[in-house]
Amino acid sequence: MMQLSLRNRYPHVVDDDVIGFDEHMQTLLTELIKDEERRCVVSVVGVGDLGKTTLAKKSYRHDTVKSHFYCCGWSSISQQLNVKVVLEEILKWISLTSSGMNEQDLMKELYNYLQEMTYGMSVTGISCLRPFRRGTEEAKRVNGILELSYHDLPSHLKPCFLYLGRFPEDRPIPRKKLIQLWIAEGFVSHTQENSRETLEDIGKHQYLAELIQRCMVQAGKEPLHPEAKDKHQICRVHDLMLDLCLSKGKEIYFLDVYDQRRQRGNVITYGRLRNGRLRRCAADIIYIDNTYRYKLLVKMSWGLRRAPFNYQNFKLLRVLDLENYLELYDENTTEEVSKLIHMRYLGIRLVPVISSSICNLQNLQVLKLGSFNSHGWLPETVTMMVQLRHLTISRNVSVAENFRVETLVNLQTFSDIPAGEWIRKGCFDNLVDLRKLGVKSTSLLQTNIILEEIVRKRSSSSSSSSSYDQYQNPIRSLCISTSEGFPNSIFESLSCCHNLHSLILAGKLEIVNLQSCPPNLTKLTLKYDISFTEDPMATLEHLSRLRDLDLRNCKYEGEEMVCSSQGFPQLQYLSMYLLPNIKDWRIDQGGMPHLKEIHLDYVPDLRRLPEGLRFITTLEKLKLKDTPLIKERVVEGGEDWYKIRHIPIVDTSYIVLSFKRHDVDGEYEFEADNEDAISTEELEH
């Protein structure tokens, strides 16, 4: 079974509350198991949201189907079909290599393998029937309902909804970025009732929340890219809703779509853009299907090697998002961009030089910069951009010696910033709304200064006379990597930061105990030279709100880890990397009761999986890599099989195939199709 990354329709996601499909299900099952020699295709056709995918999932998971076919597979396909990618994924699923093959070779390889088998392949999301279905009366009714949903929106939500059309189809939309873009475009504003809240909170808890509640946007948590490991808060837009965004946006001149492949010339001039009638401008370059697509004025699909972008043709541009455009720019890029004085959001990387004239962007709220030059500098003139709310630097950028962060009084995000002379007493005094701070390569002295400044901060909403002030520290996310180590009292120092939810520490630190620590931590990452004098599990398990724990290359001389029956009451994600001494791991019954995922990477001496795993019924995924002593124990019939047979996904970093499920005395057992893997992300619980 396999799943393309372009869509989020997984057969293991069960729709338990679905009713009224019994008759359709029986019809579909009858068609699927007909005894015919020829290859057959059974189509489930209809307008969006009728339940086609749900019906396909229920039939796919049916025991009758599983037992009828030698092998079964699942594929979800984007409207931008890439046949080569689909074939490569199918070949991976059946354990065949596809390296270096062209499309014809892939077809031949697949044909040779499957020609003597009975096999079933479920393919969802095919959109070739879209033009047909739109002509039907049923489609007209659905479109009419969607139109009513749009017209029923309050006036302040309509542009927010239409703006979703600027994002590529079938891609997760990062929620934080979406809200930053809304604010940059001027869609989010204060009212008398929420005047003390930040625009970011208003955008999240009011604007986006209402669109989700109205079912016009789907919310979730998943990686932003197929290869990414970290999960982010995202949202998605249904195909039909996206169509509505685009059609309605064109109708009212909110957006337009330009495709260079269908137009002459390679530079769009401002005069061609409806004679200047479009005032709300956005530009993106994104990477899709091995081609660059350039998006201008909310949405554009240009295929190009390099952006033929004449900046002076877009003097009203507010948003320029080139973060995903990986080609190199010339030395004049930021110099040219700095002439776009109405810019509020700028994301650009791989520039050799960051011009000091960038300070001309006095309206800029979001700045995300990166350089491919190891001597790139963030000029001190950036400190003159007092409207900045989010500043993120990456890839080889250093900070100018005279940089003064304290002048950026509206700053909320100051992330991935190299340490420098800007770290001094009082540097954060004026940054009353600073929420996210990330600093790289600090000395011990600089780390101590940062901690002192954070601890004595107060948010803009707290009064100096309030006895509750110590709990109003605004810092929510803190990431520090140090070259000289952390003070041993760092957790105790941060214990007064009641709004601190995410903490990442990278560098030398000896953790003896955690009697005092930030009380509301939900995410903790410890890596590179963090050492535990006692069992890491016993040391951390009392963090009662912790949901995400990531231990990377930490030092512990002991050979056993134990999680007690009361340990980690809220933990959902556990990742451990490079723990070479651990031989035994025990989880007492009742420990980690809400755990969903475990990732173990290079724990070479671990002899067995914990017995307690069989009591954690919430587990959805177990990923094992470089754990050689366990590999043979987790196959069906292996010594640890009974501990994990209830887990839908067990990935041993080998080819992953599907299972047939059997009910045995009320419990689930799986029959593996191969011996190198246990299940896939598409398997049902």
XYZ file of C-alpha atoms in Angstrom:
685
model
C 0.000 0.000 0.000
C 1.369 3.426 -0.765
C 0.387 7.067 -0.622
C 1.574 10.026 -2.640
C 2.528 13.028 -0.567
C 0.367 15.340 -2.645
C -2.865 14.467 -0.915
C -3.933 13.660 2.590
C -6.328 10.780 2.045
C -5.054 7.856 4.081
C -7.016 4.576 4.177
C -6.105 3.961 7.840
C -7.951 7.126 8.892
C -11.244 5.550 9.818
C -14.556 7.379 9.470
C -16.368 5.550 12.258
C -19.494 7.704 12.178
C -20.328 7.166 8.505
C -23.769 5.678 7.916
C -25.921 4.968 4.845
C -23.168 3.378 2.714
C -24.209 -0.259 3.166
C -25.961 -0.639 -0.182
C -23.208 1.162 -2.098
C -20.577 -0.846 -0.252
C -22.155 -4.163 -1.201
C -22.406 -3.089 -4.843
C -18.768 -2.045 -4.890
C -17.559 -5.245 -3.204
C -19.482 -7.355 -5.723
C -17.793 -5.548 -8.609
C -14.340 -5.784 -7.026
C -14.340 -9.559 -6.475
C -15.950 -10.614 -9.753
C -14.091 -13.592 -11.150
C -12.930 -12.207 -14.506
C -9.757 -12.869 -16.453
C -9.497 -9.370 -17.883
C -8.278 -6.380 -15.915
C -11.212 -4.348 -14.675
C -11.659 -0.761 -13.509
C -14.424 0.163 -11.079
C -15.110 3.916 -10.962
C -16.697 5.840 -8.109
C -17.757 9.154 -9.605
C -19.411 12.240 -8.145
C -18.976 15.851 -7.121
C -16.758 16.807 -4.215
C -17.610 15.853 -0.627
C -20.146 13.136 -1.532
C -18.042 10.503 0.242
C -16.238 8.854 -2.683
C -12.941 8.551 -0.804
C -14.719 7.321 2.336
C -16.462 4.603 0.348
C -13.176 3.629 -1.325
C -11.442 3.421 2.073
C -14.149 1.250 3.588
C -14.046 -1.155 0.651
C -10.254 -1.196 0.597
C -10.112 -2.145 4.269
C -12.765 -4.829 3.918
C -11.515 -8.363 4.716
C -13.226 -9.703 1.587
C -11.076 -7.482 -0.610
C -7.893 -8.181 1.347
C -8.294 -11.921 1.032
C -9.292 -11.835 -2.655
C -6.182 -10.103 -4.036
C -2.579 -11.258 -3.835
C -1.553 -7.692 -3.133
C -3.402 -4.416 -2.613
C -2.276 -0.821 -2.971
C -3.569 2.677 -2.354
C -2.617 5.787 -4.298
C -3.918 9.338 -4.038
C -3.160 11.479 -7.049
C -3.004 15.236 -7.400
C -4.744 17.134 -10.152
C -1.216 17.867 -11.393
C -0.585 14.231 -12.261
C 3.051 13.115 -12.461
C 2.933 9.582 -13.911
C 6.635 8.923 -13.248
C 6.264 9.729 -9.539
C 3.216 7.446 -9.263
C 5.042 4.550 -10.940
C 8.111 5.041 -8.728
C 5.951 4.908 -5.604
C 4.206 1.734 -6.742
C 7.543 0.063 -7.478
C 8.775 0.988 -4.005
C 5.661 -0.595 -2.595
C 6.368 -3.934 -4.329
C 10.062 -3.890 -3.362
C 11.442 -3.133 -6.825
C 14.095 -0.527 -7.508
C 13.299 2.407 -9.785
C 16.612 4.253 -9.719
C 17.578 5.834 -13.042
C 14.525 4.572 -14.941
C 12.499 6.698 -17.308
C 8.721 6.515 -17.516
C 8.681 3.758 -20.166
C 11.137 1.594 -18.217
C 9.027 1.995 -15.087
C 5.903 0.860 -16.920
C 7.681 -2.164 -18.334
C 9.095 -3.168 -14.930
C 5.701 -2.865 -13.292
C 3.975 -4.792 -16.082
C 6.449 -7.679 -15.897
C 5.969 -7.996 -12.159
C 2.164 -7.808 -11.998
C 1.090 -9.620 -15.160
C 0.674 -13.023 -13.455
C -0.907 -11.718 -10.244
C -4.312 -10.775 -8.987
C -3.862 -7.307 -7.559
C -6.020 -4.423 -6.460
C -5.088 -0.755 -6.664
C -7.237 1.989 -5.179
C -6.613 5.344 -6.863
C -8.278 8.439 -5.396
C -8.331 12.077 -6.335
C -8.331 11.750 -10.133
C -9.783 14.970 -11.503
C -10.146 14.268 -15.227
C -13.921 14.148 -14.787
C -14.069 17.629 -13.271
C -15.135 19.443 -16.491
C -17.886 16.829 -16.969
C -19.244 16.944 -13.454
C -19.404 20.710 -13.456
C -21.916 20.492 -16.250
C -24.316 18.387 -14.262
C -27.205 19.777 -12.296
C -25.775 18.218 -9.157
C -22.499 20.075 -9.580
C -24.385 23.314 -10.101
C -26.205 22.805 -6.827
C -22.940 22.139 -4.982
C -21.327 25.208 -6.495
C -24.368 27.209 -5.504
C -24.015 26.056 -1.914
C -20.338 26.996 -1.914
C -21.219 30.425 -3.301
C -23.713 30.882 -0.457
C -21.022 29.881 2.052
C -18.779 32.607 0.653
C -21.485 35.285 0.610
C -22.442 34.400 4.186
C -18.926 35.259 5.398
C -18.488 38.477 7.371
C -16.796 41.167 5.268
C -13.501 40.921 7.155
C -13.211 37.170 6.421
C -13.877 37.322 2.677
C -10.391 38.548 1.675
C -8.819 36.068 4.100
C -10.665 33.228 2.385
C -9.902 34.410 -1.164
C -6.241 34.775 -0.235
C -5.989 31.015 0.176
C -5.934 30.876 -3.620
C -2.351 32.097 -3.586
C -1.125 28.757 -2.244
C -0.395 25.772 -4.510
C -2.961 23.036 -4.753
C -2.537 19.950 -2.556
C 0.117 21.500 -0.325
C -0.154 22.047 3.432
C -0.384 25.734 4.350
C 1.621 26.706 7.460
C -0.798 28.441 9.804
C 1.731 30.900 11.222
C 2.844 31.967 7.769
C -0.738 32.331 6.566
C -1.589 34.633 9.468
C 1.583 36.678 8.922
C 0.590 37.124 5.287
C -2.961 38.150 6.212
C -1.546 40.784 8.538
C 0.926 41.995 5.916
C -1.938 42.401 3.438
C -3.921 44.408 5.981
C -6.751 41.900 6.415
C -6.483 41.554 10.212
C -7.313 44.522 12.427
C -8.066 45.418 16.014
C -11.491 46.210 17.400
C -12.450 47.836 20.674
C -12.968 44.422 22.223
C -9.551 42.963 21.287
C -7.380 46.088 21.332
C -4.923 44.540 23.821
C -4.386 41.357 21.806
C -1.727 40.989 19.137
C -2.809 40.835 15.510
C -1.288 37.342 15.359
C -3.570 36.112 18.158
C -6.583 37.765 16.548
C -5.757 36.140 13.213
C -5.363 32.727 14.828
C -8.126 32.629 17.435
C -10.761 34.646 15.580
C -10.206 34.824 11.816
C -8.717 31.403 11.094
C -10.743 29.709 13.824
C -14.005 30.925 12.274
C -13.028 29.741 8.783
C -12.243 26.327 10.274
C -15.503 26.273 12.190
C -17.389 27.105 8.989
C -15.647 24.109 7.332
C -14.103 26.340 4.670
C -10.616 25.426 5.850
C -9.367 22.093 7.190
C -6.932 22.137 10.110
C -4.246 19.568 10.904
C -0.683 18.864 11.971
C 1.802 17.367 9.517
C 5.233 17.912 7.916
C 5.468 20.796 5.470
C 7.410 18.648 2.989
C 7.415 14.882 2.319
C 11.015 14.554 3.555
C 10.525 16.672 6.674
C 10.327 15.074 10.118
C 8.971 17.895 12.260
C 5.218 18.373 12.225
C 3.686 21.824 12.002
C 0.270 23.337 12.506
C -1.151 23.502 9.002
C -4.404 23.979 7.157
C -5.685 22.784 3.804
C -8.339 23.894 1.329
C -10.602 21.457 -0.480
C -10.319 21.448 -4.284
C -13.783 22.914 -4.767
C -13.132 25.626 -2.197
C -9.873 26.463 -3.985
C -11.789 26.743 -7.262
C -14.147 29.158 -5.547
C -11.214 31.240 -4.249
C -9.796 31.552 -7.747
C -13.037 32.164 -9.640
C -14.400 34.670 -7.153
C -11.007 36.356 -6.840
C -10.841 36.901 -10.605
C -14.423 38.103 -10.695
C -13.804 40.945 -8.245
C -10.234 41.668 -9.433
C -8.777 40.409 -6.162
C -6.392 38.057 -7.949
C -5.520 36.816 -11.376
C -3.603 33.904 -12.866
C -0.820 34.406 -15.363
C 0.817 31.501 -17.136
C 3.947 32.329 -19.098
C 3.546 29.196 -21.186
C 0.408 30.691 -22.753
C 1.609 34.269 -23.087
C 4.261 35.979 -25.147
C 7.295 37.512 -23.547
C 9.017 36.626 -20.344
C 8.425 39.700 -18.219
C 5.035 40.763 -16.918
C 4.794 44.547 -16.876
C 2.550 46.436 -14.513
C 0.651 47.919 -17.446
C -0.541 44.448 -18.429
C -2.042 43.844 -15.008
C -5.512 45.209 -15.659
C -4.055 48.699 -16.147
C -3.159 48.938 -12.492
C -6.561 47.889 -11.185
C -4.955 45.185 -9.053
C -3.589 46.846 -5.949
C -3.118 43.823 -3.716
C 0.054 42.174 -4.938
C 1.824 39.008 -3.906
C 4.583 37.065 -5.600
C 5.890 33.584 -4.926
C 8.273 31.188 -6.521
C 7.690 27.609 -5.460
C 9.219 24.274 -6.416
C 6.776 21.698 -7.756
C 7.350 18.550 -9.788
C 10.939 19.465 -10.742
C 9.903 22.777 -12.270
C 9.882 26.289 -10.891
C 6.482 27.928 -10.789
C 6.290 31.642 -10.383
C 3.241 33.050 -8.661
C 2.395 36.676 -9.138
C -0.576 38.659 -7.902
C -1.708 35.884 -5.593
C -1.435 33.028 -8.085
C 0.658 32.368 -11.166
C 2.014 29.199 -12.753
C 5.089 30.190 -14.687
C 7.599 27.523 -15.593
C 11.004 29.218 -15.567
C 14.648 28.693 -14.739
C 15.252 32.123 -13.329
C 12.827 34.786 -12.231
C 12.524 37.451 -14.946
C 11.261 39.852 -12.329
C 11.425 43.583 -12.985
C 10.898 44.911 -9.470
C 10.147 48.422 -10.645
C 7.038 47.165 -12.427
C 5.490 46.328 -9.052
C 5.848 49.422 -6.931
C 2.738 48.544 -4.911
C 3.956 45.043 -4.043
C 3.275 44.144 -0.414
C 4.365 40.507 -0.304
C 7.382 38.906 -1.981
C 7.896 35.301 -0.923
C 10.908 33.690 -2.632
C 11.927 31.375 0.217
C 11.401 28.211 -1.819
C 13.213 29.502 -4.884
C 16.620 27.850 -4.684
C 18.530 29.486 -7.526
C 21.160 32.070 -6.701
C 20.484 35.772 -6.956
C 22.955 38.439 -7.976
C 24.471 41.060 -5.688
C 21.885 43.682 -6.625
C 18.824 41.675 -5.600
C 18.239 43.193 -2.164
C 19.235 46.595 -3.522
C 16.440 46.354 -6.097
C 13.911 44.935 -3.655
C 14.592 47.799 -1.237
C 12.916 50.166 -3.719
C 9.544 48.501 -3.111
C 8.694 50.745 -0.198
C 5.204 49.320 0.325
C 6.614 45.860 1.056
C 5.402 44.284 4.296
C 6.517 40.669 3.875
C 9.867 39.676 2.368
C 11.177 36.116 2.312
C 14.299 35.546 0.232
C 17.381 33.358 0.512
C 20.579 32.513 -1.331
C 21.530 36.159 -1.803
C 25.285 36.933 -1.800
C 24.910 40.379 -0.244
C 22.275 41.960 1.975
C 22.253 45.637 1.054
C 22.205 48.267 3.767
C 19.510 50.018 1.732
C 17.058 47.356 2.872
C 16.176 49.792 5.649
C 14.167 51.709 3.031
C 11.418 49.128 3.615
C 10.009 51.040 6.549
C 6.642 49.259 6.338
C 8.175 45.776 6.472
C 6.676 43.513 9.133
C 8.227 40.134 8.243
C 11.834 39.650 7.080
C 13.252 36.189 6.358
C 16.742 36.258 4.873
C 19.495 33.797 4.057
C 22.850 33.943 2.253
C 24.984 31.409 0.385
C 28.040 33.546 1.137
C 29.834 32.531 4.335
C 30.600 36.219 4.916
C 27.031 37.501 4.553
C 26.108 40.223 7.035
C 22.846 41.482 8.440
C 23.459 45.252 8.220
C 22.934 47.423 11.247
C 20.501 49.545 9.224
C 17.904 46.799 9.783
C 17.496 48.211 13.284
C 15.852 51.256 11.696
C 12.931 49.096 10.477
C 10.791 49.680 13.530
C 7.667 48.000 12.098
C 9.375 44.592 12.014
C 7.389 41.937 13.870
C 9.207 38.786 12.719
C 12.915 38.572 11.842
C 14.411 35.196 10.894
C 17.939 34.736 9.589
C 19.384 31.521 8.183
C 22.304 30.162 6.197
C 25.624 31.835 6.886
C 24.463 35.297 7.914
C 26.311 37.134 10.686
C 25.104 40.186 12.566
C 26.836 43.548 12.187
C 28.836 44.704 15.203
C 26.674 47.791 15.769
C 23.381 45.964 15.474
C 20.928 47.195 18.165
C 17.972 44.869 18.585
C 16.421 47.063 21.292
C 15.225 49.564 18.658
C 12.926 46.931 17.087
C 10.167 47.571 19.612
C 7.457 45.582 17.749
C 9.522 42.414 17.403
C 7.757 39.151 18.264
C 10.055 36.660 16.513
C 13.854 36.933 16.591
C 14.940 33.536 15.341
C 18.075 31.715 14.106
C 20.161 34.785 14.966
C 23.943 34.364 15.387
C 25.326 35.557 18.691
C 27.203 38.842 18.637
C 27.789 42.190 20.294
C 24.050 42.834 20.231
C 23.726 40.578 23.317
C 24.097 42.895 26.294
C 22.200 43.962 29.378
C 18.943 45.677 28.541
C 18.848 44.386 24.953
C 15.311 43.045 25.351
C 13.911 45.791 27.590
C 11.871 47.438 24.836
C 10.763 44.179 23.187
C 7.632 43.743 25.291
C 5.985 41.341 22.838
C 8.978 39.088 22.098
C 7.585 35.557 21.945
C 10.029 33.454 19.956
C 13.795 33.714 20.422
C 16.449 31.593 18.749
C 20.174 32.333 19.124
C 23.117 30.375 17.697
C 26.720 29.892 18.892
C 26.567 31.733 22.197
C 29.385 31.925 24.732
C 28.658 31.098 28.367
C 28.615 34.813 29.194
C 26.189 35.557 26.361
C 23.936 32.663 27.416
C 23.797 34.014 30.968
C 22.920 37.497 29.719
C 20.133 36.125 27.526
C 18.686 34.153 30.440
C 18.818 37.149 32.760
C 17.108 39.364 30.207
C 14.400 36.791 29.503
C 13.637 36.121 33.147
C 13.046 39.769 34.001
C 10.854 40.466 30.976
C 7.222 41.507 31.279
C 4.617 41.392 28.548
C 2.887 44.500 27.230
C -0.384 43.338 28.810
C 0.966 43.184 32.387
C 1.209 46.092 34.772
C 4.296 46.715 36.872
C 2.230 46.771 40.052
C 0.648 43.381 39.535
C 1.730 40.618 41.893
C 1.024 38.200 39.048
C 3.674 39.845 36.879
C 6.159 37.015 37.232
C 3.779 34.800 35.251
C 3.317 37.286 32.403
C 6.703 36.729 30.757
C 5.802 36.707 27.036
C 8.466 34.228 25.832
C 6.751 31.154 24.385
C 9.560 29.529 22.407
C 13.289 29.548 23.195
C 16.117 27.920 21.250
C 19.777 28.343 22.208
C 22.825 26.580 20.803
C 26.037 27.273 22.677
C 29.711 26.751 21.956
C 30.764 26.935 25.626
C 27.987 25.169 27.488
C 24.955 26.095 29.581
C 24.800 27.038 33.265
C 23.564 24.058 35.278
C 20.793 26.230 36.736
C 19.163 26.986 33.374
C 15.942 25.055 34.063
C 15.550 26.665 37.456
C 16.201 30.104 35.958
C 13.436 29.590 33.410
C 10.934 28.203 35.909
C 9.270 31.626 36.214
C 8.473 31.661 32.481
C 4.927 30.343 32.646
C 4.225 31.036 28.968
C 7.266 29.071 27.784
C 5.955 26.068 25.828
C 8.862 25.097 23.566
C 12.499 24.780 24.670
C 15.431 23.646 22.519
C 18.908 23.434 24.043
C 21.971 22.370 22.044
C 25.324 22.266 23.793
C 27.116 21.067 26.894
C 24.894 20.722 29.943
C 24.832 18.319 32.862
C 21.313 17.566 34.047
C 21.242 16.259 37.609
C 17.576 16.714 38.420
C 14.700 18.949 37.400
C 13.160 19.999 40.658
C 12.349 23.380 39.091
C 11.566 23.948 35.434
C 9.117 25.884 33.227
C 5.762 24.489 34.374
C 3.959 24.576 31.020
C 6.543 23.032 28.705
C 4.892 21.017 25.932
C 7.926 20.523 23.666
C 11.506 19.805 24.801
C 14.499 19.107 22.566
C 17.896 18.342 24.112
C 20.866 17.662 21.833
C 24.639 17.635 21.454
C 26.571 17.130 24.662
C 23.601 17.180 27.036
C 24.516 14.667 29.718
C 22.333 12.961 32.320
C 23.776 11.757 35.599
C 20.591 9.745 36.186
C 18.167 7.874 33.927
C 16.750 10.389 31.369
C 13.289 8.825 31.627
C 13.197 9.155 35.413
C 14.584 12.684 35.197
C 12.032 14.008 32.698
C 8.903 11.932 33.287
C 7.387 14.322 35.838
C 6.993 17.081 33.209
C 3.223 16.729 33.334
C 2.349 18.831 30.252
C 5.082 17.566 27.958
C 3.736 16.313 24.603
C 6.881 16.196 22.455
C 10.297 14.951 23.662
C 13.341 14.777 21.387
C 16.684 13.497 22.746
C 19.539 13.706 20.220
C 23.091 12.637 20.907
C 22.680 12.951 24.664
C 25.130 11.300 27.058
C 24.097 8.753 29.659
C 26.498 6.187 31.025
C 23.795 3.884 32.338
C 22.477 0.906 30.395
C 18.821 0.997 31.446
C 15.970 3.493 31.128
C 12.728 3.133 33.080
C 9.436 5.001 32.704
C 7.235 4.557 35.759
C 3.489 3.921 35.726
C 2.859 7.636 36.349
C 5.469 8.931 33.912
C 4.865 11.295 30.979
C 1.075 11.587 31.401
C 0.609 13.764 28.268
C 3.502 12.679 26.029
C 2.506 12.014 22.396
C 5.776 12.064 20.423
C 9.052 10.519 21.587
C 12.243 10.621 19.517
C 15.628 9.293 20.646
C 18.747 9.472 18.492
C 22.300 8.316 19.154
C 22.064 6.670 22.574
C 24.795 4.026 22.160
C 24.911 2.703 25.738
C 21.245 1.833 26.284
C 20.622 -1.912 26.447
C 17.317 -2.124 28.310
C 14.237 0.103 28.274
C 11.252 -0.494 30.523
C 7.818 1.139 30.488
C 5.641 0.223 33.442
C 1.948 -0.337 32.775
C 0.218 3.040 32.873
C 3.252 5.011 31.704
C 3.012 7.226 28.598
C -0.746 6.580 28.250
C -1.215 9.017 25.330
C 1.871 8.176 23.275
C 1.270 8.226 19.497
C 4.703 7.953 17.879
C 8.131 6.562 18.815
C 11.235 7.167 16.711
C 14.409 5.265 17.655
C 17.502 6.027 15.582
C 20.930 4.545 16.289
C 20.315 2.834 19.591
C 22.536 -0.083 18.541
C 22.732 -1.982 21.835
C 19.032 -1.956 22.706
C 18.248 -5.658 23.193
C 14.447 -5.645 23.202
C 11.453 -3.355 23.046
C 9.687 -2.478 26.310
C 7.028 -4.899 27.497
C 4.866 -1.891 28.346
C 4.340 -0.996 24.698
C 1.521 -3.532 24.488
C -0.443 -1.518 27.067
C -0.192 1.775 25.118
C -3.269 1.506 22.912
C -2.863 5.016 21.473
C 0.329 4.149 19.562
C 0.048 4.843 15.837
C 3.639 4.615 14.627
C 6.929 2.980 15.633
C 9.978 3.831 13.553
C 13.217 1.915 14.064
C 16.508 2.764 12.388
C 19.963 1.380 13.155
C 18.655 -0.862 15.931
C 20.174 -4.152 14.682
C 19.394 -6.252 17.771
C 15.676 -5.506 17.449
C 15.160 -5.992 13.733
C 14.569 -9.738 13.851
C 12.484 -9.472 17.018
C 9.774 -7.270 15.487
C 8.914 -9.430 12.479
C 5.793 -11.556 12.693
C 6.541 -14.429 15.040
C 9.544 -12.593 16.486
C 10.077 -12.315 20.209
C 8.765 -8.721 20.377
C 5.919 -9.177 17.909
C 3.231 -9.534 20.565
C 4.248 -6.165 22.041
C 3.674 -4.215 18.836
C 1.080 -6.116 16.805
C -1.546 -3.487 17.693
C 0.515 -0.629 16.199
C -0.697 0.376 12.700
C 2.705 1.532 11.447
C 5.991 -0.182 12.238
C 8.753 1.145 10.024
C 12.132 -0.563 10.187
C 13.523 1.668 7.413
C 13.154 -1.069 4.861
C 10.504 -1.571 2.187
C 7.107 -1.319 3.854
C 4.166 -3.386 2.633
C 0.603 -3.909 3.727
C -1.035 -6.384 6.076
C -4.165 -8.408 6.204
C -5.948 -8.059 9.529
C -7.555 -10.907 11.432
C -9.654 -10.727 14.562
C -8.388 -13.246 17.088
C -10.311 -13.449 20.343
C -11.313 -9.823 20.029
C -7.772 -8.632 19.345
C -6.142 -7.525 16.101
C -3.416 -9.523 14.438
C -1.696 -8.679 11.160
C -0.366 -11.038 8.526
C 2.695 -9.458 6.938
C 3.261 -9.609 3.197
C 7.054 -9.499 3.582
C 9.541 -10.052 6.351
C 11.480 -6.795 6.165
C 8.697 -4.460 7.234
C 5.667 -4.436 9.412
C 3.233 -1.866 8.062
C 2.881 1.511 6.406
C 1.536 4.953 7.146
C -1.526 3.966 5.170
C -2.517 0.999 7.349
C -5.565 1.141 9.539
C -5.472 0.509 13.262
